[in-house]
Short mmCIF file of C-alpha atoms in Angstrom, two decimals:
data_model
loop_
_atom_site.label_atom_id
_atom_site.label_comp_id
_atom_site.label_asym_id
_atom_site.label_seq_id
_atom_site.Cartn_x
_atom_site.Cartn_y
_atom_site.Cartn_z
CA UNK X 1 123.72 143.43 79.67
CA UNK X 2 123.45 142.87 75.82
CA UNK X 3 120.67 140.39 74.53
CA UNK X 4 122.19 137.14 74.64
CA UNK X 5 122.61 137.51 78.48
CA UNK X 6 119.15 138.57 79.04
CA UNK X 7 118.03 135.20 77.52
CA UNK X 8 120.38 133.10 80.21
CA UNK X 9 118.96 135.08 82.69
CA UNK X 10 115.35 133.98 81.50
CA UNK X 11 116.59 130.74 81.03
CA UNK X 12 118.13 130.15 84.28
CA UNK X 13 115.74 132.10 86.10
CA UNK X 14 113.06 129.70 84.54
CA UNK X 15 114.85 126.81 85.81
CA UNK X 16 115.14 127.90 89.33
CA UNK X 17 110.78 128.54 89.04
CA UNK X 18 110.90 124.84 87.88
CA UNK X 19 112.65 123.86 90.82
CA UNK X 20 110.16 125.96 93.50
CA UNK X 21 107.54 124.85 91.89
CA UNK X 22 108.55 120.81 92.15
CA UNK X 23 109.28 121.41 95.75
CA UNK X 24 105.94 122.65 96.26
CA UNK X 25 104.49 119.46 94.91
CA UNK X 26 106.17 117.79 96.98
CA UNK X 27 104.49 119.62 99.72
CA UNK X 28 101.29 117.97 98.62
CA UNK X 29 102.63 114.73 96.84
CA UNK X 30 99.26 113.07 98.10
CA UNK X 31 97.88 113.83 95.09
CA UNK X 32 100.36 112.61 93.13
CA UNK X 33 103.68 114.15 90.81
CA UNK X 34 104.94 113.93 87.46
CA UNK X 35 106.05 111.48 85.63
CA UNK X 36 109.72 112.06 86.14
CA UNK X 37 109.14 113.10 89.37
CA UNK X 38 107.76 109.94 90.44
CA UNK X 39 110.63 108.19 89.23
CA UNK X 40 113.09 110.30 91.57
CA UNK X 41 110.84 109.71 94.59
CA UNK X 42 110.90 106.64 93.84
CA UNK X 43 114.85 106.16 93.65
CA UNK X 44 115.02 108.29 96.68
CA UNK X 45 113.28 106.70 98.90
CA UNK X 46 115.01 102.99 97.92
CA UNK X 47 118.73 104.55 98.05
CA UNK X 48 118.64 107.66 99.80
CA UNK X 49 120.99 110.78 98.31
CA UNK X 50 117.81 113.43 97.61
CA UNK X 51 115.20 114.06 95.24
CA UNK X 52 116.98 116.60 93.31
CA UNK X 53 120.65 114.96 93.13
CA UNK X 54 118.28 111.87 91.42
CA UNK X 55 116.91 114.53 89.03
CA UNK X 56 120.61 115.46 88.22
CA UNK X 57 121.82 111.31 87.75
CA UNK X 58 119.12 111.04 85.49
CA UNK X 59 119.75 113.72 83.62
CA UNK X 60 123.07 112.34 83.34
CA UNK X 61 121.75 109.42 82.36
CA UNK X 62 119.82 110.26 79.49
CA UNK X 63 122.62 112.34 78.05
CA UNK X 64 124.75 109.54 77.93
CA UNK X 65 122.53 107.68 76.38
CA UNK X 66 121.98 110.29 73.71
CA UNK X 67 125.32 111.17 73.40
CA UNK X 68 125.70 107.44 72.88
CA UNK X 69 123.23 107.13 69.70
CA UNK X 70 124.11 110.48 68.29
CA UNK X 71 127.85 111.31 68.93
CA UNK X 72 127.37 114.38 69.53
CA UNK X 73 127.69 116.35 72.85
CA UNK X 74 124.46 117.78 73.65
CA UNK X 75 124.25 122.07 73.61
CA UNK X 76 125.39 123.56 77.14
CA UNK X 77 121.95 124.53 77.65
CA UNK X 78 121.18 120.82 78.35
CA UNK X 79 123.90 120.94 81.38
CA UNK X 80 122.65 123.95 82.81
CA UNK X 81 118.85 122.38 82.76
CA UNK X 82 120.40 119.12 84.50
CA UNK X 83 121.97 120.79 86.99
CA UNK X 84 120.21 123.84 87.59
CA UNK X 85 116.74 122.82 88.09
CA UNK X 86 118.08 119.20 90.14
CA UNK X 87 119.69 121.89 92.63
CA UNK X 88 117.15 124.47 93.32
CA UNK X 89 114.73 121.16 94.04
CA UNK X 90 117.00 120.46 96.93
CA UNK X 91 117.38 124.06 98.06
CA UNK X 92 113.56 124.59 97.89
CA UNK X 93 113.16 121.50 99.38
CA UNK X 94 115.24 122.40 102.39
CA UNK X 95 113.77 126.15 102.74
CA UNK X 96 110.29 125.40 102.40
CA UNK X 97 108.33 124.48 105.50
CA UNK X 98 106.10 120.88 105.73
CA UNK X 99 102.67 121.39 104.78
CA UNK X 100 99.79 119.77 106.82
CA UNK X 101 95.88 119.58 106.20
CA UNK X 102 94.50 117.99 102.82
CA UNK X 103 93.19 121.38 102.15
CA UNK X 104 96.53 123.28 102.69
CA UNK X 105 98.50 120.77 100.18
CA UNK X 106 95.98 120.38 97.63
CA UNK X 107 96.14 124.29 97.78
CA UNK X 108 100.48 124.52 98.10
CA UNK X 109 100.22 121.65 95.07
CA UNK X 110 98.31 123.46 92.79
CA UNK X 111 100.62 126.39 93.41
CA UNK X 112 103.35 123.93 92.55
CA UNK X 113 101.50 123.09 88.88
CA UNK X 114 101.21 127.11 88.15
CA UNK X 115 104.56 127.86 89.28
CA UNK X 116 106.27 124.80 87.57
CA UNK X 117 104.64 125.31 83.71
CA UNK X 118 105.36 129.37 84.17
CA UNK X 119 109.01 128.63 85.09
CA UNK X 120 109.01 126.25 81.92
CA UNK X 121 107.70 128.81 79.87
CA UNK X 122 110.08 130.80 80.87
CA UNK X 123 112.87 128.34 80.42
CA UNK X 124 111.70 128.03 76.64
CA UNK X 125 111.20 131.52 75.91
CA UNK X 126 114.57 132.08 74.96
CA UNK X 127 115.35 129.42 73.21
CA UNK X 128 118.63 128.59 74.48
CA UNK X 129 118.02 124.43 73.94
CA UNK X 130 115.73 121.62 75.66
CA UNK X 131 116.06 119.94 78.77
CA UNK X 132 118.07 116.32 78.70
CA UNK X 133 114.94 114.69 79.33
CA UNK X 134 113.45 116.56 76.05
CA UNK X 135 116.27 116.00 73.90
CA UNK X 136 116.21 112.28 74.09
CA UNK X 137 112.58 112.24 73.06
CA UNK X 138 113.86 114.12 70.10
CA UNK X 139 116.08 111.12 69.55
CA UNK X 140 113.26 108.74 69.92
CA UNK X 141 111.28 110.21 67.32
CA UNK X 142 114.04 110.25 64.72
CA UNK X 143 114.79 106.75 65.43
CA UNK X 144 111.35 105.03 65.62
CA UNK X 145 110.02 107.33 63.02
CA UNK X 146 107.15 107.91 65.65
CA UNK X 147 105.18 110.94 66.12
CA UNK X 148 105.99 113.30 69.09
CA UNK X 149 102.71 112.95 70.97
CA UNK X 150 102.89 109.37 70.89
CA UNK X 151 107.24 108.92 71.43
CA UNK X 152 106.32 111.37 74.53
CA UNK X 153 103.34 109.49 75.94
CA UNK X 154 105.46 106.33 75.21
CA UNK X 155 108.29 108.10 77.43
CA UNK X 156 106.11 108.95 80.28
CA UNK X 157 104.28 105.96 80.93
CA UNK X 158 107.44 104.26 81.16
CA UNK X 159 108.97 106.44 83.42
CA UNK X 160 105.86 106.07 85.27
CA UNK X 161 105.24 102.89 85.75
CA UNK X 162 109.17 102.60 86.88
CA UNK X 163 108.58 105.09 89.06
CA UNK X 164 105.19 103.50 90.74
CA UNK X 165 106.77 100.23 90.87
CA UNK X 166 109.82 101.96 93.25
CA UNK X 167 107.04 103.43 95.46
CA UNK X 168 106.63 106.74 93.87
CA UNK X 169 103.55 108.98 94.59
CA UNK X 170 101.04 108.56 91.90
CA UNK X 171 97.24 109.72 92.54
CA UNK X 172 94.88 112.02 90.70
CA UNK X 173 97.11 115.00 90.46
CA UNK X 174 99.58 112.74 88.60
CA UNK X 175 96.79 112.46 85.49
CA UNK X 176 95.71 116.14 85.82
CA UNK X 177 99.24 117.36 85.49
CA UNK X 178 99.78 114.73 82.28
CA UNK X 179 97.16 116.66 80.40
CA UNK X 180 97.35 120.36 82.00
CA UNK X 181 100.97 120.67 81.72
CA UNK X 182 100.91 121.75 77.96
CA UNK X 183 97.80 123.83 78.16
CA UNK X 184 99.03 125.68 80.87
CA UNK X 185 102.90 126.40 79.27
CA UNK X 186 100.66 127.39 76.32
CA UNK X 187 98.95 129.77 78.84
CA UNK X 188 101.95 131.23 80.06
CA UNK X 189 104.02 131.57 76.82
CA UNK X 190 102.81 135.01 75.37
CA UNK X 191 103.50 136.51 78.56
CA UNK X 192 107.02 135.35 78.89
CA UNK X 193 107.76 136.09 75.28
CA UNK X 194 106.11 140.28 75.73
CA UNK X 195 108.66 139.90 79.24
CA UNK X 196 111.54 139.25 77.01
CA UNK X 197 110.93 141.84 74.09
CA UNK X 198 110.69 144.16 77.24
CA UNK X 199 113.62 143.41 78.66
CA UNK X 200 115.07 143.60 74.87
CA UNK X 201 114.06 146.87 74.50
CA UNK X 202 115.10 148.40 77.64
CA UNK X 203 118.49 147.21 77.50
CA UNK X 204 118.71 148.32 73.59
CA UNK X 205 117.45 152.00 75.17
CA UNK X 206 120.22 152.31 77.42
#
């Protein structure tokens, strides 16, 4: 398969895991989503189309906007994260069955949380270039001169508040995912990276 491939098939493979593990938020949005998550709720349930094809105008969105202050087109990892994980919400979304009880979706949501940050672990273990959403933070921080905790906080709470104002679910789960998400990628990385080498390695054997 060679080695380069084996890293778009981590790559994609972690954006499809993004994209199952959104839906099952969803499932159990009573306790609230992610920022940008919020935000597409939010603009889905004002003007219709679906969750995920709002993740994908977004992502459009913010491209344009870097592309805009940078003039330069963004690396074609960027597309494939736009449009990859935006579609697999929808398919997920479709598949997966409703989910009743506050102990069944508090139980399907936190499924959604571990099955999310391993699919963006995944997504970053090869290195094959950040999300749209990710690379305009980068953009942020060159042009404020701010750090990248506070450009990113500064991102989110915007998006947020956005978000609440169009009716997006915000709750408890909302904060706990703000400050779990890195600790739990963090978790996840070393695994994903021994995965790789493994898959490295075998193919190098053959």
């Amino acid at each position: 398969m060679g080695q380069y491939r084996i890293r778009w098939v981590f790559f994609v493979a972690g954006l499809t895991i993004i994209g199952l593990g959104i839906a099952l938020m969803l499932r159990g949005k009573r306790f609230g989503l992610g920022s940008w998550d919020v935000l597409h709720y939010g603009l889905w349930k004002h003007f219709g189309l679906t969750i995920g094809l709002w993740s994908i105008i977004m992502g459009i969105v913010v491209v344009l906007i870097t592309v805009l202050f940078t003039k330069e087109a963004p690396r074609l990892g960027v597309y494939v994260n736009m449009l990859t994980i935006g579609t697999f919400i929808d398919i997920f979304n479709h598949l997966l069955p409703d989910v009743h009880g506050f102990t069944a979706q508090l139980l399907t949501y936190t499924l959604g949380v571990i099955i999310m940050t391993f699919g963006v672990a995944l997504y970053i273990t090869p290195q094959l270039g950040a999300g749209p959403r990710d690379t305009f933070m980068l953009l942020l921080i060159e042009r404020t001169k701010l750090d990248l905790k506070t450009a990113r906080t500064i991102m989110e709470v915007v998006v947020l508040i956005v978000g609440w104002l169009l009716g997006g679910p915000v709750s408890i789960g909302t904060i706990i995912v703000t400050f779990t998400l890195g600790p739990f990628i963090q978790l996840w990385m070393p695994y994903t990276r021994r995965l790789l080498e493994r898959w490295v390695i075998a193919e190098q054997t053959f």
